[in-house]
GROMACS .gro file of C-alpha atoms in nm:
model
  419
    1MET     CA    1  22.286  -5.136 -17.958
    2ARG     CA    2  22.402  -5.426 -17.742
    3ARG     CA    3  22.036  -5.536 -17.705
    4LEU     CA    4  21.988  -5.524 -18.087
    5ARG     CA    5  22.294  -5.742 -18.141
    6PHE     CA    6  22.162  -5.991 -17.889
    7HIS     CA    7  21.826  -6.020 -18.071
    8THR     CA    8  21.998  -6.060 -18.407
    9LEU     CA    9  22.218  -6.340 -18.273
   10PHE     CA   10  21.914  -6.508 -18.123
   11LEU     CA   11  21.730  -6.504 -18.458
   12LEU     CA   12  22.028  -6.646 -18.642
   13LEU     CA   13  22.052  -6.929 -18.393
   14LEU     CA   14  21.679  -6.996 -18.434
   15ILE     CA   15  21.659  -7.011 -18.817
   16GLY     CA   16  22.008  -7.137 -18.884
   17PRO     CA   17  21.923  -7.509 -18.878
   18LEU     CA   18  21.633  -7.451 -19.117
   19TRP     CA   19  21.849  -7.258 -19.363
   20ILE     CA   20  22.126  -7.516 -19.349
   21GLY     CA   21  21.880  -7.804 -19.392
   22ALA     CA   22  21.739  -7.647 -19.706
   23ASP     CA   23  22.071  -7.614 -19.884
   24VAL     CA   24  22.280  -7.888 -19.735
   25PRO     CA   25  22.407  -8.140 -19.991
   26ALA     CA   26  22.248  -8.482 -19.980
   27ALA     CA   27  22.583  -8.639 -19.899
   28TRP     CA   28  22.593  -8.443 -19.575
   29ALA     CA   29  22.243  -8.532 -19.472
   30GLY     CA   30  22.332  -8.881 -19.358
   31PRO     CA   31  22.128  -9.198 -19.422
   32SER     CA   32  21.752  -9.173 -19.447
   33ALA     CA   33  21.520  -9.338 -19.204
   34ASP     CA   34  21.468  -9.622 -19.449
   35GLY     CA   35  21.835  -9.651 -19.531
   36PRO     CA   36  21.981  -9.641 -19.883
   37ARG     CA   37  21.785  -9.838 -20.148
   38LYS     CA   38  21.968 -10.142 -20.271
   39ALA     CA   39  21.895 -10.314 -20.601
   40ARG     CA   40  21.715 -10.641 -20.552
   41PRO     CA   41  21.930 -10.936 -20.647
   42THR     CA   42  21.654 -11.056 -20.884
   43ASP     CA   43  21.634 -10.728 -21.080
   44LYS     CA   44  21.935 -10.810 -21.294
   45LYS     CA   45  21.815 -11.162 -21.358
   46ARG     CA   46  21.469 -11.041 -21.458
   47SER     CA   47  21.611 -10.802 -21.712
   48ARG     CA   48  21.775 -11.093 -21.892
   49VAL     CA   49  21.459 -11.302 -21.923
   50LYS     CA   50  21.261 -11.222 -22.236
   51GLY     CA   51  20.939 -11.390 -22.344
   52THR     CA   52  20.822 -11.450 -22.698
   53PRO     CA   53  20.504 -11.254 -22.760
   54ALA     CA   54  20.257 -11.393 -23.012
   55SER     CA   55  20.334 -11.104 -23.248
   56LEU     CA   56  20.690 -11.240 -23.287
   57LEU     CA   57  20.579 -11.588 -23.389
   58PRO     CA   58  20.561 -11.649 -23.765
   59ALA     CA   59  20.228 -11.589 -23.934
   60THR     CA   60  20.100 -11.870 -24.156
   61VAL     CA   61  19.973 -11.871 -24.512
   62THR     CA   62  19.696 -12.126 -24.467
   63ASN     CA   63  19.591 -12.141 -24.832
   64PHE     CA   64  19.602 -11.953 -25.159
   65ARG     CA   65  19.390 -11.951 -25.471
   66VAL     CA   66  19.375 -11.786 -25.809
   67LEU     CA   67  19.068 -11.629 -25.970
   68THR     CA   68  19.035 -11.484 -26.318
   69SER     CA   69  18.810 -11.239 -26.498
   70GLU     CA   70  18.817 -11.095 -26.848
   71ASP     CA   71  19.066 -10.825 -26.760
   72LYS     CA   72  19.265 -10.947 -26.462
   73THR     CA   73  19.396 -11.238 -26.259
   74ARG     CA   74  19.389 -11.238 -25.880
   75LEU     CA   75  19.604 -11.431 -25.634
   76VAL     CA   76  19.468 -11.449 -25.277
   77LEU     CA   77  19.680 -11.565 -24.984
   78ASP     CA   78  19.479 -11.655 -24.673
   79LEU     CA   79  19.662 -11.574 -24.348
   80ASP     CA   80  19.600 -11.682 -23.991
   81ARG     CA   81  19.673 -11.325 -23.872
   82GLU     CA   82  19.767 -10.987 -24.011
   83THR     CA   83  20.133 -10.940 -24.094
   84LYS     CA   84  20.370 -10.690 -24.255
   85VAL     CA   85  20.398 -10.667 -24.636
   86VAL     CA   86  20.720 -10.544 -24.799
   87GLU     CA   87  20.737 -10.473 -25.172
   88ARG     CA   88  21.056 -10.421 -25.372
   89ARG     CA   89  21.184 -10.425 -25.728
   90ALA     CA   90  21.471 -10.654 -25.822
   91THR     CA   91  21.694 -10.672 -26.129
   92ASN     CA   92  21.877 -10.947 -26.318
   93PRO     CA   93  21.617 -11.063 -26.391
   94GLY     CA   94  21.365 -10.780 -26.352
   95ARG     CA   95  21.086 -10.869 -26.115
   96ILE     CA   96  20.852 -10.746 -25.842
   97VAL     CA   97  20.890 -10.919 -25.506
   98ILE     CA   98  20.604 -10.889 -25.254
   99ALA     CA   99  20.736 -11.036 -24.931
  100LEU     CA  100  20.571 -11.134 -24.603
  101PRO     CA  101  20.851 -11.133 -24.343
  102ASN     CA  102  20.824 -11.371 -24.048
  103THR     CA  103  20.566 -11.579 -24.235
  104ALA     CA  104  20.557 -11.947 -24.331
  105LEU     CA  105  20.352 -12.164 -24.566
  106SER     CA  106  20.126 -12.427 -24.415
  107ALA     CA  107  20.186 -12.784 -24.526
  108SER     CA  108  19.901 -12.775 -24.778
  109ALA     CA  109  20.002 -12.433 -24.910
  110ARG     CA  110  20.361 -12.552 -24.953
  111VAL     CA  111  20.238 -12.846 -25.162
  112LYS     CA  112  20.042 -12.606 -25.384
  113SER     CA  113  20.346 -12.382 -25.427
  114GLU     CA  114  20.555 -12.675 -25.547
  115ASP     CA  115  20.317 -12.885 -25.760
  116GLY     CA  116  20.241 -12.633 -26.034
  117THR     CA  117  19.907 -12.528 -25.890
  118VAL     CA  118  20.003 -12.159 -25.900
  119PRO     CA  119  19.971 -12.038 -26.260
  120ALA     CA  120  20.217 -11.808 -26.433
  121PRO     CA  121  20.325 -11.540 -26.380
  122PHE     CA  122  20.283 -11.583 -26.002
  123ILE     CA  123  20.565 -11.755 -25.816
  124VAL     CA  124  20.513 -11.832 -25.447
  125THR     CA  125  20.815 -11.935 -25.240
  126GLN     CA  126  20.927 -11.960 -24.881
  127SER     CA  127  21.277 -11.888 -24.755
  128ALA     CA  128  21.437 -12.028 -24.443
  129ALA     CA  129  21.402 -11.700 -24.250
  130PRO     CA  130  21.102 -11.775 -24.265
  131SER     CA  131  20.959 -11.539 -24.523
  132VAL     CA  132  20.698 -11.596 -24.793
  133ALA     CA  133  20.736 -11.412 -25.122
  134VAL     CA  134  20.513 -11.362 -25.424
  135THR     CA  135  20.732 -11.290 -25.726
  136LEU     CA  136  20.609 -11.137 -26.052
  137PRO     CA  137  20.854 -11.150 -26.348
  138ALA     CA  138  20.863 -10.808 -26.516
  139THR     CA  139  20.749 -10.952 -26.849
  140GLY     CA  140  20.458 -11.147 -26.699
  141PHE     CA  141  20.208 -10.864 -26.650
  142ARG     CA  142  20.107 -10.521 -26.776
  143THR     CA  143  19.998 -10.365 -26.445
  144TYR     CA  144  19.966 -10.494 -26.093
  145LYS     CA  145  19.851 -10.392 -25.746
  146GLN     CA  146  19.868 -10.555 -25.405
  147PHE     CA  147  19.666 -10.484 -25.093
  148THR     CA  148  19.557 -10.651 -24.772
  149LEU     CA  149  19.211 -10.731 -24.637
  150SER     CA  150  19.096 -10.811 -24.283
  151ASN     CA  151  18.839 -11.040 -24.119
  152PRO     CA  152  18.986 -11.277 -24.225
  153PRO     CA  153  19.335 -11.144 -24.304
  154ARG     CA  154  19.443 -11.184 -24.668
  155LEU     CA  155  19.702 -11.058 -24.912
  156VAL     CA  156  19.557 -10.991 -25.256
  157VAL     CA  157  19.767 -10.943 -25.571
  158ASP     CA  158  19.592 -10.838 -25.894
  159ILE     CA  159  19.759 -10.831 -26.234
  160THR     CA  160  19.647 -10.745 -26.586
  161PRO     CA  161  19.805 -10.966 -26.853
  162PRO     CA  162  20.051 -10.833 -27.109
  163ALA     CA  163  19.895 -10.654 -27.407
  164ASP     CA  164  19.961 -10.946 -27.641
  165GLN     CA  165  19.795 -11.202 -27.415
  166GLY     CA  166  19.444 -11.275 -27.307
  167PRO     CA  167  19.345 -11.341 -26.947
  168ALA     CA  168  19.578 -11.576 -26.768
  169PRO     CA  169  19.432 -11.928 -26.752
  170THR     CA  170  19.329 -12.063 -26.415
  171SER     CA  171  19.511 -12.381 -26.337
  172GLU     CA  172  19.420 -12.430 -25.975
  173VAL     CA  173  19.393 -12.802 -25.917
  174PRO     CA  174  19.109 -12.893 -25.680
  175PRO     CA  175  19.217 -13.112 -25.392
  176ALA     CA  176  19.092 -13.467 -25.388
  177LEU     CA  177  18.802 -13.528 -25.151
  178SER     CA  178  18.843 -13.830 -24.928
  179VAL     CA  179  18.485 -13.814 -24.803
  180PRO     CA  180  18.191 -13.841 -25.046
  181SER     CA  181  18.005 -13.513 -25.039
  182PRO     CA  182  17.656 -13.417 -25.149
  183PRO     CA  183  17.679 -13.203 -25.464
  184LEU     CA  184  17.571 -12.844 -25.453
  185ILE     CA  185  17.276 -12.764 -25.674
  186GLN     CA  186  17.421 -12.536 -25.939
  187PRO     CA  187  17.168 -12.455 -26.212
  188ALA     CA  188  17.296 -12.254 -26.505
  189ALA     CA  189  17.179 -11.895 -26.497
  190PRO     CA  190  16.977 -11.788 -26.803
  191PRO     CA  191  17.219 -11.649 -27.063
  192ASN     CA  192  17.207 -11.272 -27.104
  193LYS     CA  193  16.902 -11.248 -26.880
  194GLY     CA  194  16.957 -10.876 -26.842
  195TYR     CA  195  16.868 -10.851 -26.473
  196THR     CA  196  17.000 -10.943 -26.131
  197THR     CA  197  16.797 -11.173 -25.908
  198ILE     CA  198  16.831 -11.124 -25.533
  199VAL     CA  199  16.666 -11.366 -25.292
  200ILE     CA  200  16.587 -11.234 -24.943
  201ASP     CA  201  16.546 -11.500 -24.677
  202PRO     CA  202  16.375 -11.386 -24.354
  203GLY     CA  203  16.482 -11.645 -24.098
  204HIS     CA  204  16.240 -11.879 -23.918
  205GLY     CA  205  15.861 -11.830 -23.946
  206GLY     CA  206  15.534 -12.008 -23.866
  207LYS     CA  207  15.583 -12.280 -23.609
  208ASP     CA  208  15.950 -12.184 -23.576
  209PRO     CA  209  15.965 -11.852 -23.385
  210GLY     CA  210  16.344 -11.843 -23.358
  211ALA     CA  211  16.500 -11.663 -23.061
  212HIS     CA  212  16.291 -11.484 -22.793
  213GLY     CA  213  16.348 -11.160 -22.605
  214LEU     CA  214  16.255 -11.081 -22.244
  215ARG     CA  215  15.958 -10.874 -22.365
  216GLY     CA  216  15.827 -11.157 -22.580
  217THR     CA  217  15.971 -11.032 -22.909
  218GLU     CA  218  16.017 -11.317 -23.157
  219GLU     CA  219  16.293 -11.342 -23.413
  220LYS     CA  220  16.061 -11.453 -23.694
  221ASP     CA  221  15.864 -11.126 -23.677
  222ILE     CA  222  16.173 -10.905 -23.683
  223THR     CA  223  16.337 -11.085 -23.975
  224LEU     CA  224  16.017 -11.060 -24.179
  225LYS     CA  225  15.987 -10.686 -24.117
  226VAL     CA  226  16.347 -10.624 -24.221
  227GLY     CA  227  16.312 -10.853 -24.522
  228LEU     CA  228  16.000 -10.678 -24.652
  229LYS     CA  229  16.159 -10.337 -24.611
  230LEU     CA  230  16.475 -10.454 -24.788
  231ARG     CA  231  16.263 -10.597 -25.071
  232ASP     CA  232  16.087 -10.262 -25.117
  233LEU     CA  233  16.418 -10.077 -25.136
  234LEU     CA  234  16.586 -10.317 -25.379
  235SER     CA  235  16.279 -10.338 -25.602
  236ARG     CA  236  16.322  -9.972 -25.693
  237GLN     CA  237  16.653 -10.047 -25.862
  238PRO     CA  238  16.635 -10.093 -26.239
  239GLY     CA  239  16.742 -10.435 -26.359
  240VAL     CA  240  16.691 -10.597 -26.020
  241ARG     CA  241  16.440 -10.874 -25.950
  242VAL     CA  242  16.373 -10.941 -25.581
  243LEU     CA  243  16.227 -11.266 -25.451
  244MET     CA  244  16.156 -11.377 -25.095
  245THR     CA  245  16.165 -11.724 -24.944
  246ARG     CA  246  15.866 -11.611 -24.736
  247ASP     CA  247  15.667 -11.287 -24.730
  248HIS     CA  248  15.434 -11.371 -24.442
  249ASP     CA  249  15.437 -11.575 -24.121
  250VAL     CA  250  15.483 -11.922 -24.263
  251PHE     CA  251  15.727 -12.204 -24.190
  252VAL     CA  252  15.973 -12.289 -24.469
  253GLU     CA  253  16.222 -12.574 -24.444
  254LEU     CA  254  16.587 -12.478 -24.476
  255GLU     CA  255  16.628 -12.715 -24.768
  256ASP     CA  256  16.339 -12.548 -24.951
  257ARG     CA  257  16.492 -12.206 -24.901
  258ALA     CA  258  16.813 -12.313 -25.073
  259LYS     CA  259  16.622 -12.490 -25.351
  260PHE     CA  260  16.409 -12.179 -25.406
  261ALA     CA  261  16.716 -11.960 -25.458
  262ASN     CA  262  16.892 -12.213 -25.682
  263GLY     CA  263  16.579 -12.287 -25.885
  264HIS     CA  264  16.524 -11.920 -25.966
  265GLY     CA  265  16.886 -11.867 -26.074
  266ALA     CA  266  16.951 -11.616 -25.799
  267ASP     CA  267  17.262 -11.401 -25.821
  268LEU     CA  268  17.269 -11.311 -25.451
  269PHE     CA  269  17.118 -11.464 -25.137
  270VAL     CA  270  17.071 -11.259 -24.819
  271SER     CA  271  16.944 -11.440 -24.510
  272ILE     CA  272  16.830 -11.222 -24.218
  273HIS     CA  273  16.845 -11.336 -23.855
  274VAL     CA  274  16.851 -11.202 -23.501
  275ASN     CA  275  17.116 -11.327 -23.260
  276SER     CA  276  17.091 -11.454 -22.903
  277HIS     CA  277  17.341 -11.520 -22.627
  278PRO     CA  278  17.327 -11.669 -22.275
  279SER     CA  279  17.470 -11.342 -22.140
  280ARG     CA  280  17.225 -11.054 -22.168
  281GLN     CA  281  17.518 -10.811 -22.180
  282VAL     CA  282  17.630 -10.925 -22.526
  283LYS     CA  283  17.508 -10.711 -22.817
  284GLY     CA  284  17.608 -10.604 -23.167
  285ILE     CA  285  17.605 -10.720 -23.528
  286GLU     CA  286  17.796 -10.987 -23.715
  287MET     CA  287  17.793 -11.115 -24.071
  288TYR     CA  288  17.847 -11.474 -24.181
  289HIS     CA  289  17.938 -11.658 -24.496
  290PHE     CA  290  17.974 -12.034 -24.534
  291GLY     CA  291  18.280 -12.212 -24.399
  292GLU     CA  292  18.412 -12.397 -24.100
  293ALA     CA  293  18.337 -12.235 -23.767
  294LYS     CA  294  18.649 -12.064 -23.635
  295ASP     CA  295  18.533 -12.066 -23.275
  296GLN     CA  296  18.283 -12.234 -23.046
  297ARG     CA  297  18.047 -11.936 -23.047
  298ALA     CA  298  18.013 -11.934 -23.428
  299LEU     CA  299  17.939 -12.306 -23.416
  300GLU     CA  300  17.668 -12.250 -23.154
  301VAL     CA  301  17.505 -11.979 -23.368
  302ALA     CA  302  17.500 -12.210 -23.670
  303ALA     CA  303  17.357 -12.497 -23.466
  304ARG     CA  304  17.077 -12.276 -23.337
  305GLU     CA  305  16.988 -12.138 -23.679
  306ASN     CA  306  17.014 -12.481 -23.842
  307GLY     CA  307  16.808 -12.645 -23.572
  308THR     CA  308  17.069 -12.920 -23.540
  309PRO     CA  309  17.263 -13.063 -23.244
  310LEU     CA  310  17.595 -12.896 -23.181
  311SER     CA  311  17.780 -13.224 -23.230
  312SER     CA  312  17.657 -13.265 -23.588
  313THR     CA  313  17.678 -12.903 -23.700
  314GLY     CA  314  18.053 -12.868 -23.751
  315VAL     CA  315  18.075 -12.980 -24.111
  316GLY     CA  316  18.408 -12.947 -24.281
  317TRP     CA  317  18.513 -12.835 -24.624
  318GLU     CA  318  18.453 -13.186 -24.760
  319TYR     CA  319  18.093 -13.076 -24.814
  320LEU     CA  320  18.204 -12.825 -25.074
  321VAL     CA  321  18.250 -12.922 -25.436
  322ALA     CA  322  18.610 -12.824 -25.486
  323ASP     CA  323  18.586 -12.663 -25.827
  324LEU     CA  324  18.650 -12.314 -25.954
  325LEU     CA  325  18.283 -12.215 -25.942
  326THR     CA  326  18.261 -12.294 -25.572
  327THR     CA  327  18.592 -12.121 -25.502
  328LYS     CA  328  18.460 -11.809 -25.670
  329LYS     CA  329  18.136 -11.837 -25.474
  330ILE     CA  330  18.323 -11.848 -25.145
  331GLU     CA  331  18.537 -11.549 -25.235
  332ALA     CA  332  18.235 -11.353 -25.359
  333SER     CA  333  18.036 -11.443 -25.046
  334LEU     CA  334  18.318 -11.314 -24.830
  335GLU     CA  335  18.325 -10.985 -25.017
  336LEU     CA  336  17.946 -10.952 -25.003
  337ALA     CA  337  17.955 -11.016 -24.627
  338TRP     CA  338  18.233 -10.764 -24.578
  339THR     CA  339  18.062 -10.498 -24.790
  340ALA     CA  340  17.726 -10.545 -24.617
  341LYS     CA  341  17.883 -10.536 -24.271
  342GLU     CA  342  18.078 -10.220 -24.351
  343ALA     CA  343  17.761 -10.054 -24.479
  344MET     CA  344  17.579 -10.138 -24.156
  345VAL     CA  345  17.861  -9.994 -23.947
  346ALA     CA  346  17.888  -9.680 -24.159
  347ARG     CA  347  17.514  -9.605 -24.152
  348MET     CA  348  17.422  -9.706 -23.797
  349ASN     CA  349  17.731  -9.633 -23.589
  350GLY     CA  350  17.647  -9.265 -23.547
  351HIS     CA  351  17.291  -9.333 -23.433
  352TYR     CA  352  17.332  -9.640 -23.213
  353ALA     CA  353  17.591  -9.778 -22.972
  354LEU     CA  354  17.689 -10.035 -23.232
  355ILE     CA  355  17.933 -10.315 -23.155
  356ASP     CA  356  18.093 -10.469 -23.461
  357HIS     CA  357  18.165 -10.842 -23.421
  358GLY     CA  358  18.304 -10.861 -23.774
  359VAL     CA  359  18.270 -11.114 -24.057
  360LYS     CA  360  18.277 -11.482 -23.960
  361THR     CA  361  18.241 -11.825 -24.114
  362ALA     CA  362  18.007 -12.097 -23.994
  363PRO     CA  363  17.833 -12.400 -24.152
  364PHE     CA  364  17.483 -12.255 -24.197
  365TYR     CA  365  17.265 -12.487 -24.403
  366VAL     CA  366  17.116 -12.217 -24.627
  367LEU     CA  367  17.465 -12.086 -24.708
  368ARG     CA  368  17.606 -12.430 -24.770
  369PHE     CA  369  17.351 -12.539 -25.030
  370THR     CA  370  17.297 -12.216 -25.222
  371SER     CA  371  17.501 -12.190 -25.542
  372MET     CA  372  17.536 -11.810 -25.552
  373PRO     CA  373  17.719 -11.562 -25.325
  374SER     CA  374  17.533 -11.593 -24.995
  375ILE     CA  375  17.546 -11.425 -24.656
  376LEU     CA  376  17.362 -11.447 -24.325
  377ALA     CA  377  17.319 -11.122 -24.130
  378GLU     CA  378  17.275 -11.133 -23.751
  379ILE     CA  379  17.140 -10.779 -23.709
  380ALA     CA  380  17.122 -10.753 -23.327
  381TYR     CA  381  17.097 -10.957 -23.006
  382ILE     CA  382  16.737 -11.009 -22.905
  383SER     CA  383  16.866 -11.145 -22.572
  384ASN     CA  384  17.004 -10.800 -22.487
  385PRO     CA  385  16.724 -10.587 -22.337
  386ALA     CA  386  16.845 -10.263 -22.496
  387GLU     CA  387  16.872 -10.417 -22.842
  388GLU     CA  388  16.537 -10.591 -22.801
  389ASP     CA  389  16.385 -10.247 -22.743
  390LEU     CA  390  16.551 -10.123 -23.064
  391LEU     CA  391  16.419 -10.421 -23.259
  392ARG     CA  392  16.066 -10.319 -23.163
  393LYS     CA  393  16.110  -9.972 -23.315
  394PRO     CA  394  16.021  -9.911 -23.683
  395ALA     CA  395  16.307  -9.662 -23.719
  396PHE     CA  396  16.564  -9.926 -23.626
  397ILE     CA  397  16.408 -10.179 -23.864
  398ARG     CA  398  16.425  -9.918 -24.140
  399ASP     CA  399  16.790  -9.836 -24.066
  400VAL     CA  400  16.891 -10.203 -24.069
  401ALA     CA  401  16.714 -10.259 -24.402
  402GLU     CA  402  16.863  -9.946 -24.557
  403SER     CA  403  17.215 -10.035 -24.444
  404LEU     CA  404  17.184 -10.385 -24.595
  405TYR     CA  405  17.045 -10.223 -24.908
  406GLN     CA  406  17.348  -9.995 -24.934
  407GLY     CA  407  17.580 -10.291 -24.883
  408VAL     CA  408  17.416 -10.491 -25.162
  409LEU     CA  409  17.429 -10.191 -25.397
  410ALA     CA  410  17.799 -10.139 -25.322
  411TYR     CA  411  17.868 -10.505 -25.396
  412LEU     CA  412  17.671 -10.498 -25.722
  413ALA     CA  413  17.853 -10.183 -25.831
  414ASN     CA  414  18.185 -10.371 -25.807
  415LYS     CA  415  18.078 -10.716 -25.923
  416SER     CA  416  18.237 -10.665 -26.266
  417THR     CA  417  18.572 -10.653 -26.092
  418ILE     CA  418  18.710 -10.941 -25.889
  419ARG     CA  419  18.726 -10.833 -25.527
   0.00000   0.00000   0.00000
């Protein structure tokens, strides 16, 4: 018994420190090897320093314009970035207020808001917050809707006039042009012609091969294949006449392409091109309509397609005739570009590793001097080896043509409504 007690005492002495160490409170354990952690003297100071992220800076309404149709009037506010939209109803007097918090009018937009450019019933104001508001008096419309668009960001407000009124008149005053500008050729379309004329413009041709791929693929051959396939698809549609600026390997001047479309009273103009980039990693699609280049890359693409030096490619808006017809053309071109790009993404994204570079503006010659809604599609990067391989496959050519076809059909289906 004495021996058993001795062994028990020995075991308790052996495991005792381990048992105590497991349950001992931290306060009894003493300082750690590293010592207690002390807050750095700069931690408190850092917590007080707050930056101003770009998202907190006010957005800007760069411009706005009003378009009319037989059954509605549309106000479009162009924004430099996407922003929040808050809608509320107010009383005394009754009105709808569509507000853009943390948003300011540009200098030119502020002038328009104050000089009577904005027709009734729209009222555009800016508060000191800053906040921009579009106000609709309750008696100034029958129905309304507002929505936003992207690439580029816009707020769109549509109204239908009161039952006892016709369409609201458009009173947008065109800005004076300080620089003489060459007029756009704008032939009158035949009245009640009963069909839609679409001009397809395969880029380059003949002595102008366009961009080259590593395997020797030439842009002019790809654009012609897509153009011919697109022509065959569109020609099946009743009431559609399809013309091509070239249907074989021949060189056509850019000026002649625009004159061809204008001279035949075209309703739409679709120019097809293949992109190129110094980096062979870059790939994807992008859609253009006419305007000032928003970045250096868009300017470089326009210079290459125009065949002009970079320094003389960046034309400004002074080259546009600032009348309602041209304003409508720009808006329609933007919607055509957006619709065509979305159709390409929807059809091809499940079959190919598609990168969407969006809808952009650039001063392409053929878009500048055509008088109808016009777009330029860059369908892939021939400088990217993987996309060059795709461009050599008939299935890819077919898919590109069919996606453009679906985009044009979607646009035509909605052309009776202002978009």
